[in-house]
Amino acid sequence: MTMDLLYIRDAIFRRDNDGIFMSARGAQGLVVSIVFTALATCFVAMRMYTRMGLMKRVEANDWMVIIALVNSYIFMALDIIEAVSGMGVHFKDIPPNIFLRQMKAFWLTIPFYNAAVLCAKASILMQYFRVFPTHRMRVVCWVMITILAIYGTWAVISAFLNCIPVAKFWDDSIQGYCLDKTKLWFSNASMHISTDIAILVIPIPALIAIDLPRKQKLALMIMFALGGFVCITSIIRLLSLKQIADSTDPTYDNVAAASWSAIECNTGIICACLPTLKPLVARIFPSMVSTFNASRPTRGDTTQRNSDWNDNASTLGPPGEEHEYGAGDPERVLALAPGTGFRSSLKRWTREEEKKLSQITSVPGPRPNRVAHPRPLPGDLAVPF
């Protein structure tokens, strides 16, 4: 039985009239790439409907996600070429012309994979500017974007110019020079993992500074777990790259690396889209969002404790009909869609604050020179991942 399964996995489907030379292993990797690219497409479509149809506003982080998806589509197309050109087939069984076509496609997948991953990360960091509008968070995000720009440029250019001339990448008989592929892949993969972890950790101090109802904390934990899944896929991809580096039959062992590369870049796109979908979810499932926002922290719990991360937070402005990620000023903090009970909660909370203010100003003695505007309710904030 085991030998039969191995035979099926190593079976080769060949059509000489159109040059198709595909194995069952290659088909499995191809299915993974198509499925995750389709999922990413659905989430980007929902995001753009939310931003263009409901919010009537498209921003730079939205275009960055679209660029990431375009690169993911190019990666998938090249992955298809690899799959029908002997990916997952033993090197000794691949005709020379088919092997040449596979290696050319493989050479092109690397820069487009890097571009897709980097654009998705940049989109998430650009959303942090709006979700956490504090001075320190802006500095941290700008530093991270600068790091992404520097190492991302290197990752893309070095992938295109791995060998000089580039044809030496797929034809070792050509005279020229190549960078050490193993060191290059490992260094770029390590940077991807490091930035994944950094993007996951960056908002934690700001989150510690606020108190959320239990249901919203649960939703927050789920989104963070999805962000952690991107880190896990990056690590697994690094291990699959090591498998290729140590392999004596890379065309056969390349399926895992190709599959995890597709999973990583597309889950990054999905995670970048999740924080923007709250208005759409509220439009489709208003009762569910109302339930999540019905429970508020106590008045003592609404104090934001960490002044380092909240010293320049935006003040609470009048809510619009539909806002994006959380609550409050539509230009700074992401807010709820209609039907969630936010407007009545805001009015009730504002009346209480005005009553307290009138009591303070009616007391004899010096009046305060400045009255701080109320800050957004922590329970209304929505955080990426």
PDB file of C-alpha atoms in Angstrom, residues 11-302:
ATOM      1  CA  ALA A  11       3.411   9.802 -11.184  1.00  0.00           C
ATOM      2  CA  ILE A  12       4.180  12.028 -14.168  1.00  0.00           C
ATOM      3  CA  PHE A  13       1.526  13.506 -16.465  1.00  0.00           C
ATOM      4  CA  ARG A  14       3.132  14.332 -19.791  1.00  0.00           C
ATOM      5  CA  ARG A  15       1.724  15.875 -22.975  1.00  0.00           C
ATOM      6  CA  ASP A  16       4.280  16.430 -25.697  1.00  0.00           C
ATOM      7  CA  ASN A  17       2.025  18.556 -27.903  1.00  0.00           C
ATOM      8  CA  ASP A  18       1.948  21.479 -25.416  1.00  0.00           C
ATOM      9  CA  GLY A  19       5.020  20.659 -23.324  1.00  0.00           C
ATOM     10  CA  ILE A  20       3.193  19.803 -20.081  1.00  0.00           C
ATOM     11  CA  PHE A  21       5.339  17.714 -17.769  1.00  0.00           C
ATOM     12  CA  MET A  22       3.693  17.612 -14.340  1.00  0.00           C
ATOM     13  CA  SER A  23       3.873  15.303 -11.344  1.00  0.00           C
ATOM     14  CA  ALA A  24       1.292  14.662  -8.646  1.00  0.00           C
ATOM     15  CA  ARG A  25       3.586  16.426  -6.156  1.00  0.00           C
ATOM     16  CA  GLY A  26       3.772  19.461  -8.406  1.00  0.00           C
ATOM     17  CA  ALA A  27      -0.015  19.475  -8.751  1.00  0.00           C
ATOM     18  CA  GLN A  28      -0.383  19.513  -4.960  1.00  0.00           C
ATOM     19  CA  GLY A  29       1.873  22.560  -4.702  1.00  0.00           C
ATOM     20  CA  LEU A  30      -0.058  24.230  -7.501  1.00  0.00           C
ATOM     21  CA  VAL A  31      -3.384  23.696  -5.715  1.00  0.00           C
ATOM     22  CA  VAL A  32      -1.982  25.321  -2.562  1.00  0.00           C
ATOM     23  CA  SER A  33      -0.837  28.363  -4.528  1.00  0.00           C
ATOM     24  CA  ILE A  34      -4.164  28.780  -6.354  1.00  0.00           C
ATOM     25  CA  VAL A  35      -6.313  28.302  -3.230  1.00  0.00           C
ATOM     26  CA  PHE A  36      -4.431  30.817  -1.075  1.00  0.00           C
ATOM     27  CA  THR A  37      -4.224  33.353  -3.901  1.00  0.00           C
ATOM     28  CA  ALA A  38      -7.990  33.012  -4.364  1.00  0.00           C
ATOM     29  CA  LEU A  39      -8.535  33.583  -0.625  1.00  0.00           C
ATOM     30  CA  ALA A  40      -6.335  36.679  -0.711  1.00  0.00           C
ATOM     31  CA  THR A  41      -8.298  37.924  -3.726  1.00  0.00           C
ATOM     32  CA  CYS A  42     -11.589  37.563  -1.833  1.00  0.00           C
ATOM     33  CA  PHE A  43     -10.282  39.535   1.141  1.00  0.00           C
ATOM     34  CA  VAL A  44      -8.845  42.295  -1.056  1.00  0.00           C
ATOM     35  CA  ALA A  45     -12.167  42.496  -2.927  1.00  0.00           C
ATOM     36  CA  MET A  46     -14.065  42.842   0.369  1.00  0.00           C
ATOM     37  CA  ARG A  47     -11.579  45.471   1.525  1.00  0.00           C
ATOM     38  CA  MET A  48     -11.943  47.537  -1.639  1.00  0.00           C
ATOM     39  CA  TYR A  49     -15.746  47.282  -1.500  1.00  0.00           C
ATOM     40  CA  THR A  50     -15.607  48.509   2.092  1.00  0.00           C
ATOM     41  CA  ARG A  51     -13.296  51.399   1.271  1.00  0.00           C
ATOM     42  CA  MET A  52     -14.833  52.436  -2.063  1.00  0.00           C
ATOM     43  CA  GLY A  53     -18.457  51.397  -1.595  1.00  0.00           C
ATOM     44  CA  LEU A  54     -19.031  52.070   2.119  1.00  0.00           C
ATOM     45  CA  MET A  55     -16.294  54.484   3.194  1.00  0.00           C
ATOM     46  CA  LYS A  56     -15.996  56.356  -0.118  1.00  0.00           C
ATOM     47  CA  ARG A  57     -12.283  56.734   0.479  1.00  0.00           C
ATOM     48  CA  VAL A  58      -9.219  54.854  -0.789  1.00  0.00           C
ATOM     49  CA  GLU A  59      -5.847  55.410   0.842  1.00  0.00           C
ATOM     50  CA  ALA A  60      -2.199  54.579   0.226  1.00  0.00           C
ATOM     51  CA  ASN A  61      -2.351  51.420   2.351  1.00  0.00           C
ATOM     52  CA  ASP A  62      -5.166  50.127   0.104  1.00  0.00           C
ATOM     53  CA  TRP A  63      -3.097  50.614  -3.031  1.00  0.00           C
ATOM     54  CA  MET A  64      -0.181  48.903  -1.310  1.00  0.00           C
ATOM     55  CA  VAL A  65      -2.332  45.802  -0.718  1.00  0.00           C
ATOM     56  CA  ILE A  66      -3.410  45.815  -4.371  1.00  0.00           C
ATOM     57  CA  ILE A  67       0.251  45.951  -5.441  1.00  0.00           C
ATOM     58  CA  ALA A  68       0.955  43.022  -3.117  1.00  0.00           C
ATOM     59  CA  LEU A  69      -1.915  41.049  -4.684  1.00  0.00           C
ATOM     60  CA  VAL A  70      -0.685  41.793  -8.220  1.00  0.00           C
ATOM     61  CA  ASN A  71       2.744  40.445  -7.280  1.00  0.00           C
ATOM     62  CA  SER A  72       1.063  37.414  -5.731  1.00  0.00           C
ATOM     63  CA  TYR A  73      -0.767  36.778  -9.023  1.00  0.00           C
ATOM     64  CA  ILE A  74       2.509  36.956 -10.931  1.00  0.00           C
ATOM     65  CA  PHE A  75       4.043  34.556  -8.412  1.00  0.00           C
ATOM     66  CA  MET A  76       1.114  32.152  -8.916  1.00  0.00           C
ATOM     67  CA  ALA A  77       1.449  32.324 -12.717  1.00  0.00           C
ATOM     68  CA  LEU A  78       5.137  31.488 -12.470  1.00  0.00           C
ATOM     69  CA  ASP A  79       4.304  28.728  -9.994  1.00  0.00           C
ATOM     70  CA  ILE A  80       1.955  27.239 -12.606  1.00  0.00           C
ATOM     71  CA  ILE A  81       4.784  27.281 -15.148  1.00  0.00           C
ATOM     72  CA  GLU A  82       7.041  25.528 -12.639  1.00  0.00           C
ATOM     73  CA  ALA A  83       4.384  22.920 -11.888  1.00  0.00           C
ATOM     74  CA  VAL A  84       3.862  22.024 -15.560  1.00  0.00           C
ATOM     75  CA  SER A  85       7.630  22.039 -16.119  1.00  0.00           C
ATOM     76  CA  GLY A  86       8.602  19.213 -13.827  1.00  0.00           C
ATOM     77  CA  MET A  87       8.448  20.670 -10.310  1.00  0.00           C
ATOM     78  CA  GLY A  88       8.254  17.697  -7.969  1.00  0.00           C
ATOM     79  CA  VAL A  89       9.865  15.384 -10.537  1.00  0.00           C
ATOM     80  CA  HIS A  90      13.291  13.824 -10.032  1.00  0.00           C
ATOM     81  CA  PHE A  91      15.958  15.733 -11.922  1.00  0.00           C
ATOM     82  CA  LYS A  92      17.084  12.645 -13.857  1.00  0.00           C
ATOM     83  CA  ASP A  93      13.574  12.226 -15.292  1.00  0.00           C
ATOM     84  CA  ILE A  94      13.155  15.791 -16.614  1.00  0.00           C
ATOM     85  CA  PRO A  95      14.034  16.502 -20.276  1.00  0.00           C
ATOM     86  CA  PRO A  96      16.628  19.312 -20.647  1.00  0.00           C
ATOM     87  CA  ASN A  97      14.259  21.750 -22.379  1.00  0.00           C
ATOM     88  CA  ILE A  98      11.607  21.242 -19.662  1.00  0.00           C
ATOM     89  CA  PHE A  99      14.190  21.725 -16.915  1.00  0.00           C
ATOM     90  CA  LEU A 100      15.377  24.967 -18.536  1.00  0.00           C
ATOM     91  CA  ARG A 101      11.820  26.333 -18.554  1.00  0.00           C
ATOM     92  CA  GLN A 102      11.332  25.388 -14.891  1.00  0.00           C
ATOM     93  CA  MET A 103      14.550  27.110 -13.788  1.00  0.00           C
ATOM     94  CA  LYS A 104      13.679  30.320 -15.636  1.00  0.00           C
ATOM     95  CA  ALA A 105      10.281  30.413 -13.923  1.00  0.00           C
ATOM     96  CA  PHE A 106      11.888  29.618 -10.572  1.00  0.00           C
ATOM     97  CA  TRP A 107      14.330  32.513 -11.040  1.00  0.00           C
ATOM     98  CA  LEU A 108      11.432  34.931 -11.548  1.00  0.00           C
ATOM     99  CA  THR A 109       9.331  33.694  -8.617  1.00  0.00           C
ATOM    100  CA  ILE A 110      11.865  34.906  -6.046  1.00  0.00           C
ATOM    101  CA  PRO A 111      11.684  38.703  -6.652  1.00  0.00           C
ATOM    102  CA  PHE A 112       7.896  38.702  -7.047  1.00  0.00           C
ATOM    103  CA  TYR A 113       7.484  36.699  -3.835  1.00  0.00           C
ATOM    104  CA  ASN A 114       9.661  39.247  -2.007  1.00  0.00           C
ATOM    105  CA  ALA A 115       7.703  42.161  -3.488  1.00  0.00           C
ATOM    106  CA  ALA A 116       4.341  40.672  -2.444  1.00  0.00           C
ATOM    107  CA  VAL A 117       5.469  40.046   1.131  1.00  0.00           C
ATOM    108  CA  LEU A 118       7.064  43.477   1.518  1.00  0.00           C
ATOM    109  CA  CYS A 119       4.044  45.384   0.165  1.00  0.00           C
ATOM    110  CA  ALA A 120       1.698  43.525   2.531  1.00  0.00           C
ATOM    111  CA  LYS A 121       3.921  44.418   5.502  1.00  0.00           C
ATOM    112  CA  ALA A 122       4.132  48.048   4.406  1.00  0.00           C
ATOM    113  CA  SER A 123       0.334  48.206   4.222  1.00  0.00           C
ATOM    114  CA  ILE A 124       0.019  46.960   7.813  1.00  0.00           C
ATOM    115  CA  LEU A 125       2.542  49.527   9.062  1.00  0.00           C
ATOM    116  CA  MET A 126       0.717  52.302   7.210  1.00  0.00           C
ATOM    117  CA  GLN A 127      -2.504  51.246   8.969  1.00  0.00           C
ATOM    118  CA  TYR A 128      -0.724  51.542  12.329  1.00  0.00           C
ATOM    119  CA  PHE A 129      -0.368  55.278  11.646  1.00  0.00           C
ATOM    120  CA  ARG A 130      -4.158  55.580  11.802  1.00  0.00           C
ATOM    121  CA  VAL A 131      -4.980  53.020  14.451  1.00  0.00           C
ATOM    122  CA  PHE A 132      -2.353  54.305  16.921  1.00  0.00           C
ATOM    123  CA  PRO A 133      -1.892  58.024  16.104  1.00  0.00           C
ATOM    124  CA  THR A 134       0.795  58.759  18.711  1.00  0.00           C
ATOM    125  CA  HIS A 135       4.186  60.356  18.210  1.00  0.00           C
ATOM    126  CA  ARG A 136       6.141  57.346  19.414  1.00  0.00           C
ATOM    127  CA  MET A 137       4.159  54.928  17.278  1.00  0.00           C
ATOM    128  CA  ARG A 138       4.749  57.101  14.222  1.00  0.00           C
ATOM    129  CA  VAL A 139       8.495  57.113  14.861  1.00  0.00           C
ATOM    130  CA  VAL A 140       8.567  53.330  15.291  1.00  0.00           C
ATOM    131  CA  CYS A 141       6.516  52.797  12.135  1.00  0.00           C
ATOM    132  CA  TRP A 142       8.704  55.117  10.078  1.00  0.00           C
ATOM    133  CA  VAL A 143      11.805  53.266  11.276  1.00  0.00           C
ATOM    134  CA  MET A 144      10.230  49.939  10.296  1.00  0.00           C
ATOM    135  CA  ILE A 145       9.137  51.262   6.883  1.00  0.00           C
ATOM    136  CA  THR A 146      12.685  52.521   6.272  1.00  0.00           C
ATOM    137  CA  ILE A 147      14.084  49.100   7.163  1.00  0.00           C
ATOM    138  CA  LEU A 148      11.561  47.441   4.851  1.00  0.00           C
ATOM    139  CA  ALA A 149      12.468  49.808   2.013  1.00  0.00           C
ATOM    140  CA  ILE A 150      16.218  49.198   2.364  1.00  0.00           C
ATOM    141  CA  TYR A 151      16.261  45.442   2.746  1.00  0.00           C
ATOM    142  CA  GLY A 152      13.281  45.025   0.404  1.00  0.00           C
ATOM    143  CA  THR A 153      15.100  46.835  -2.394  1.00  0.00           C
ATOM    144  CA  TRP A 154      18.099  44.590  -1.817  1.00  0.00           C
ATOM    145  CA  ALA A 155      15.925  41.438  -1.736  1.00  0.00           C
ATOM    146  CA  VAL A 156      14.241  42.228  -5.059  1.00  0.00           C
ATOM    147  CA  ILE A 157      17.354  43.442  -6.913  1.00  0.00           C
ATOM    148  CA  SER A 158      19.555  40.613  -5.621  1.00  0.00           C
ATOM    149  CA  ALA A 159      16.923  38.103  -6.747  1.00  0.00           C
ATOM    150  CA  PHE A 160      16.946  39.485 -10.289  1.00  0.00           C
ATOM    151  CA  LEU A 161      20.744  39.849 -10.398  1.00  0.00           C
ATOM    152  CA  ASN A 162      21.676  36.751  -8.418  1.00  0.00           C
ATOM    153  CA  CYS A 163      23.995  35.796 -11.251  1.00  0.00           C
ATOM    154  CA  ILE A 164      25.917  37.925 -13.741  1.00  0.00           C
ATOM    155  CA  PRO A 165      24.990  37.204 -16.476  1.00  0.00           C
ATOM    156  CA  VAL A 166      21.531  36.187 -15.257  1.00  0.00           C
ATOM    157  CA  ALA A 167      21.466  33.147 -17.572  1.00  0.00           C
ATOM    158  CA  LYS A 168      24.073  31.512 -15.350  1.00  0.00           C
ATOM    159  CA  PHE A 169      21.286  30.981 -12.789  1.00  0.00           C
ATOM    160  CA  TRP A 170      19.749  28.261 -14.983  1.00  0.00           C
ATOM    161  CA  ASP A 171      22.825  27.298 -17.011  1.00  0.00           C
ATOM    162  CA  ASP A 172      25.884  26.669 -14.867  1.00  0.00           C
ATOM    163  CA  SER A 173      28.067  26.114 -17.923  1.00  0.00           C
ATOM    164  CA  ILE A 174      27.984  29.845 -18.734  1.00  0.00           C
ATOM    165  CA  GLN A 175      31.001  31.830 -17.573  1.00  0.00           C
ATOM    166  CA  GLY A 176      30.139  34.386 -14.901  1.00  0.00           C
ATOM    167  CA  TYR A 177      29.605  34.947 -11.185  1.00  0.00           C
ATOM    168  CA  CYS A 178      26.748  34.056  -8.818  1.00  0.00           C
ATOM    169  CA  LEU A 179      26.054  35.031  -5.242  1.00  0.00           C
ATOM    170  CA  ASP A 180      25.877  32.171  -2.780  1.00  0.00           C
ATOM    171  CA  LYS A 181      22.213  31.201  -3.197  1.00  0.00           C
ATOM    172  CA  THR A 182      21.945  29.515   0.191  1.00  0.00           C
ATOM    173  CA  LYS A 183      23.328  32.503   2.105  1.00  0.00           C
ATOM    174  CA  LEU A 184      21.202  34.928   0.086  1.00  0.00           C
ATOM    175  CA  TRP A 185      17.969  32.982   0.620  1.00  0.00           C
ATOM    176  CA  PHE A 186      18.645  32.448   4.316  1.00  0.00           C
ATOM    177  CA  SER A 187      19.522  36.103   4.970  1.00  0.00           C
ATOM    178  CA  ASN A 188      16.399  37.369   3.194  1.00  0.00           C
ATOM    179  CA  ALA A 189      14.195  34.772   4.913  1.00  0.00           C
ATOM    180  CA  SER A 190      15.668  35.754   8.293  1.00  0.00           C
ATOM    181  CA  MET A 191      14.834  39.399   7.614  1.00  0.00           C
ATOM    182  CA  HIS A 192      11.280  38.420   6.682  1.00  0.00           C
ATOM    183  CA  ILE A 193      10.897  36.551   9.980  1.00  0.00           C
ATOM    184  CA  SER A 194      12.424  39.400  12.008  1.00  0.00           C
ATOM    185  CA  THR A 195      10.133  42.019  10.482  1.00  0.00           C
ATOM    186  CA  ASP A 196       7.100  39.726  10.904  1.00  0.00           C
ATOM    187  CA  ILE A 197       7.839  39.467  14.619  1.00  0.00           C
ATOM    188  CA  ALA A 198       8.490  43.218  14.892  1.00  0.00           C
ATOM    189  CA  ILE A 199       5.183  44.096  13.192  1.00  0.00           C
ATOM    190  CA  LEU A 200       3.403  41.695  15.540  1.00  0.00           C
ATOM    191  CA  VAL A 201       5.065  43.167  18.650  1.00  0.00           C
ATOM    192  CA  ILE A 202       4.901  46.896  17.792  1.00  0.00           C
ATOM    193  CA  PRO A 203       1.260  47.514  18.865  1.00  0.00           C
ATOM    194  CA  ILE A 204       1.487  45.517  22.110  1.00  0.00           C
ATOM    195  CA  PRO A 205       2.534  48.483  24.361  1.00  0.00           C
ATOM    196  CA  ALA A 206      -0.386  50.528  23.025  1.00  0.00           C
ATOM    197  CA  LEU A 207      -2.748  47.617  23.614  1.00  0.00           C
ATOM    198  CA  ILE A 208      -1.542  47.166  27.184  1.00  0.00           C
ATOM    199  CA  ALA A 209      -2.415  50.816  27.797  1.00  0.00           C
ATOM    200  CA  ILE A 210      -6.141  50.251  27.241  1.00  0.00           C
ATOM    201  CA  ASP A 211      -8.787  47.974  28.735  1.00  0.00           C
ATOM    202  CA  LEU A 212     -11.221  46.130  26.498  1.00  0.00           C
ATOM    203  CA  PRO A 213     -14.357  44.080  27.162  1.00  0.00           C
ATOM    204  CA  ARG A 214     -13.791  40.346  27.228  1.00  0.00           C
ATOM    205  CA  LYS A 215     -15.451  39.700  23.849  1.00  0.00           C
ATOM    206  CA  GLN A 216     -13.367  42.343  22.129  1.00  0.00           C
ATOM    207  CA  LYS A 217     -10.243  40.964  23.777  1.00  0.00           C
ATOM    208  CA  LEU A 218     -11.134  37.540  22.396  1.00  0.00           C
ATOM    209  CA  ALA A 219     -11.547  38.980  18.898  1.00  0.00           C
ATOM    210  CA  LEU A 220      -8.249  40.794  19.326  1.00  0.00           C
ATOM    211  CA  MET A 221      -6.510  37.581  20.369  1.00  0.00           C
ATOM    212  CA  ILE A 222      -7.850  35.803  17.285  1.00  0.00           C
ATOM    213  CA  MET A 223      -6.555  38.522  14.963  1.00  0.00           C
ATOM    214  CA  PHE A 224      -3.168  38.488  16.689  1.00  0.00           C
ATOM    215  CA  ALA A 225      -3.066  34.705  16.350  1.00  0.00           C
ATOM    216  CA  LEU A 226      -3.505  35.142  12.591  1.00  0.00           C
ATOM    217  CA  GLY A 227      -0.583  37.567  12.593  1.00  0.00           C
ATOM    218  CA  GLY A 228       1.427  34.964  14.462  1.00  0.00           C
ATOM    219  CA  PHE A 229       0.506  32.438  11.764  1.00  0.00           C
ATOM    220  CA  VAL A 230       2.359  34.602   9.225  1.00  0.00           C
ATOM    221  CA  CYS A 231       5.454  34.356  11.436  1.00  0.00           C
ATOM    222  CA  ILE A 232       5.037  30.579  11.627  1.00  0.00           C
ATOM    223  CA  THR A 233       4.742  30.270   7.841  1.00  0.00           C
ATOM    224  CA  SER A 234       7.927  32.337   7.446  1.00  0.00           C
ATOM    225  CA  ILE A 235       9.793  29.978   9.770  1.00  0.00           C
ATOM    226  CA  ILE A 236       8.465  26.859   8.021  1.00  0.00           C
ATOM    227  CA  ARG A 237       9.454  28.348   4.662  1.00  0.00           C
ATOM    228  CA  LEU A 238      12.971  28.921   5.985  1.00  0.00           C
ATOM    229  CA  LEU A 239      13.154  25.246   6.975  1.00  0.00           C
ATOM    230  CA  SER A 240      11.969  24.240   3.496  1.00  0.00           C
ATOM    231  CA  LEU A 241      14.700  26.418   1.970  1.00  0.00           C
ATOM    232  CA  LYS A 242      17.239  24.545   4.063  1.00  0.00           C
ATOM    233  CA  GLN A 243      15.829  21.307   2.683  1.00  0.00           C
ATOM    234  CA  ILE A 244      16.467  22.552  -0.864  1.00  0.00           C
ATOM    235  CA  ALA A 245      19.960  23.759   0.050  1.00  0.00           C
ATOM    236  CA  ASP A 246      20.857  20.319   1.437  1.00  0.00           C
ATOM    237  CA  SER A 247      19.103  18.400  -1.345  1.00  0.00           C
ATOM    238  CA  THR A 248      20.829  16.530  -4.146  1.00  0.00           C
ATOM    239  CA  ASP A 249      17.556  16.594  -6.102  1.00  0.00           C
ATOM    240  CA  PRO A 250      16.216  20.196  -5.813  1.00  0.00           C
ATOM    241  CA  THR A 251      13.603  19.873  -8.557  1.00  0.00           C
ATOM    242  CA  TYR A 252      11.960  17.085  -6.550  1.00  0.00           C
ATOM    243  CA  ASP A 253      12.248  18.828  -3.162  1.00  0.00           C
ATOM    244  CA  ASN A 254      11.191  22.321  -4.289  1.00  0.00           C
ATOM    245  CA  VAL A 255       7.456  21.706  -3.822  1.00  0.00           C
ATOM    246  CA  ALA A 256       7.410  22.505  -0.093  1.00  0.00           C
ATOM    247  CA  ALA A 257       9.291  25.799  -0.503  1.00  0.00           C
ATOM    248  CA  ALA A 258       7.013  26.889  -3.351  1.00  0.00           C
ATOM    249  CA  SER A 259       3.894  26.010  -1.354  1.00  0.00           C
ATOM    250  CA  TRP A 260       4.972  27.805   1.820  1.00  0.00           C
ATOM    251  CA  SER A 261       6.079  30.845  -0.166  1.00  0.00           C
ATOM    252  CA  ALA A 262       2.564  31.087  -1.627  1.00  0.00           C
ATOM    253  CA  ILE A 263       1.003  30.613   1.812  1.00  0.00           C
ATOM    254  CA  GLU A 264       3.211  33.265   3.413  1.00  0.00           C
ATOM    255  CA  CYS A 265       2.671  36.057   0.904  1.00  0.00           C
ATOM    256  CA  ASN A 266      -1.094  35.487   0.686  1.00  0.00           C
ATOM    257  CA  THR A 267      -1.707  35.191   4.440  1.00  0.00           C
ATOM    258  CA  GLY A 268       0.198  38.459   4.809  1.00  0.00           C
ATOM    259  CA  ILE A 269      -2.245  40.073   2.374  1.00  0.00           C
ATOM    260  CA  ILE A 270      -5.212  38.597   4.256  1.00  0.00           C
ATOM    261  CA  CYS A 271      -3.925  39.904   7.601  1.00  0.00           C
ATOM    262  CA  ALA A 272      -3.446  43.349   6.068  1.00  0.00           C
ATOM    263  CA  CYS A 273      -7.115  43.334   4.992  1.00  0.00           C
ATOM    264  CA  LEU A 274      -8.725  42.103   8.231  1.00  0.00           C
ATOM    265  CA  PRO A 275      -8.707  45.411  10.200  1.00  0.00           C
ATOM    266  CA  THR A 276     -10.539  47.266   7.426  1.00  0.00           C
ATOM    267  CA  LEU A 277     -13.530  44.918   7.193  1.00  0.00           C
ATOM    268  CA  LYS A 278     -15.441  45.985  10.315  1.00  0.00           C
ATOM    269  CA  PRO A 279     -17.918  48.253   8.468  1.00  0.00           C
ATOM    270  CA  LEU A 280     -18.681  45.443   6.017  1.00  0.00           C
ATOM    271  CA  VAL A 281     -19.169  42.928   8.831  1.00  0.00           C
ATOM    272  CA  ALA A 282     -21.398  45.440  10.633  1.00  0.00           C
ATOM    273  CA  ARG A 283     -23.453  45.916   7.469  1.00  0.00           C
ATOM    274  CA  ILE A 284     -23.923  42.159   6.961  1.00  0.00           C
ATOM    275  CA  PHE A 285     -24.103  41.071  10.630  1.00  0.00           C
ATOM    276  CA  PRO A 286     -25.172  44.175  12.624  1.00  0.00           C
ATOM    277  CA  SER A 287     -26.342  42.155  15.620  1.00  0.00           C
ATOM    278  CA  MET A 288     -22.976  40.434  15.963  1.00  0.00           C
ATOM    279  CA  VAL A 289     -21.029  43.713  15.999  1.00  0.00           C
ATOM    280  CA  SER A 290     -23.567  45.234  18.413  1.00  0.00           C
ATOM    281  CA  THR A 291     -22.993  42.323  20.776  1.00  0.00           C
ATOM    282  CA  PHE A 292     -19.238  42.835  20.659  1.00  0.00           C
ATOM    283  CA  ASN A 293     -19.584  46.551  21.433  1.00  0.00           C
ATOM    284  CA  ALA A 294     -22.481  46.418  23.903  1.00  0.00           C
ATOM    285  CA  SER A 295     -20.205  45.608  26.837  1.00  0.00           C
ATOM    286  CA  ARG A 296     -18.149  48.615  27.919  1.00  0.00           C
ATOM    287  CA  PRO A 297     -15.373  48.860  30.469  1.00  0.00           C
ATOM    288  CA  THR A 298     -16.219  50.597  33.723  1.00  0.00           C
ATOM    289  CA  ARG A 299     -15.448  54.302  33.992  1.00  0.00           C
ATOM    290  CA  GLY A 300     -12.282  53.520  35.909  1.00  0.00           C
ATOM    291  CA  ASP A 301     -11.233  51.044  33.257  1.00  0.00           C
ATOM    292  CA  THR A 302     -11.434  53.599  30.458  1.00  0.00           C
TER     293      THR A 302
END
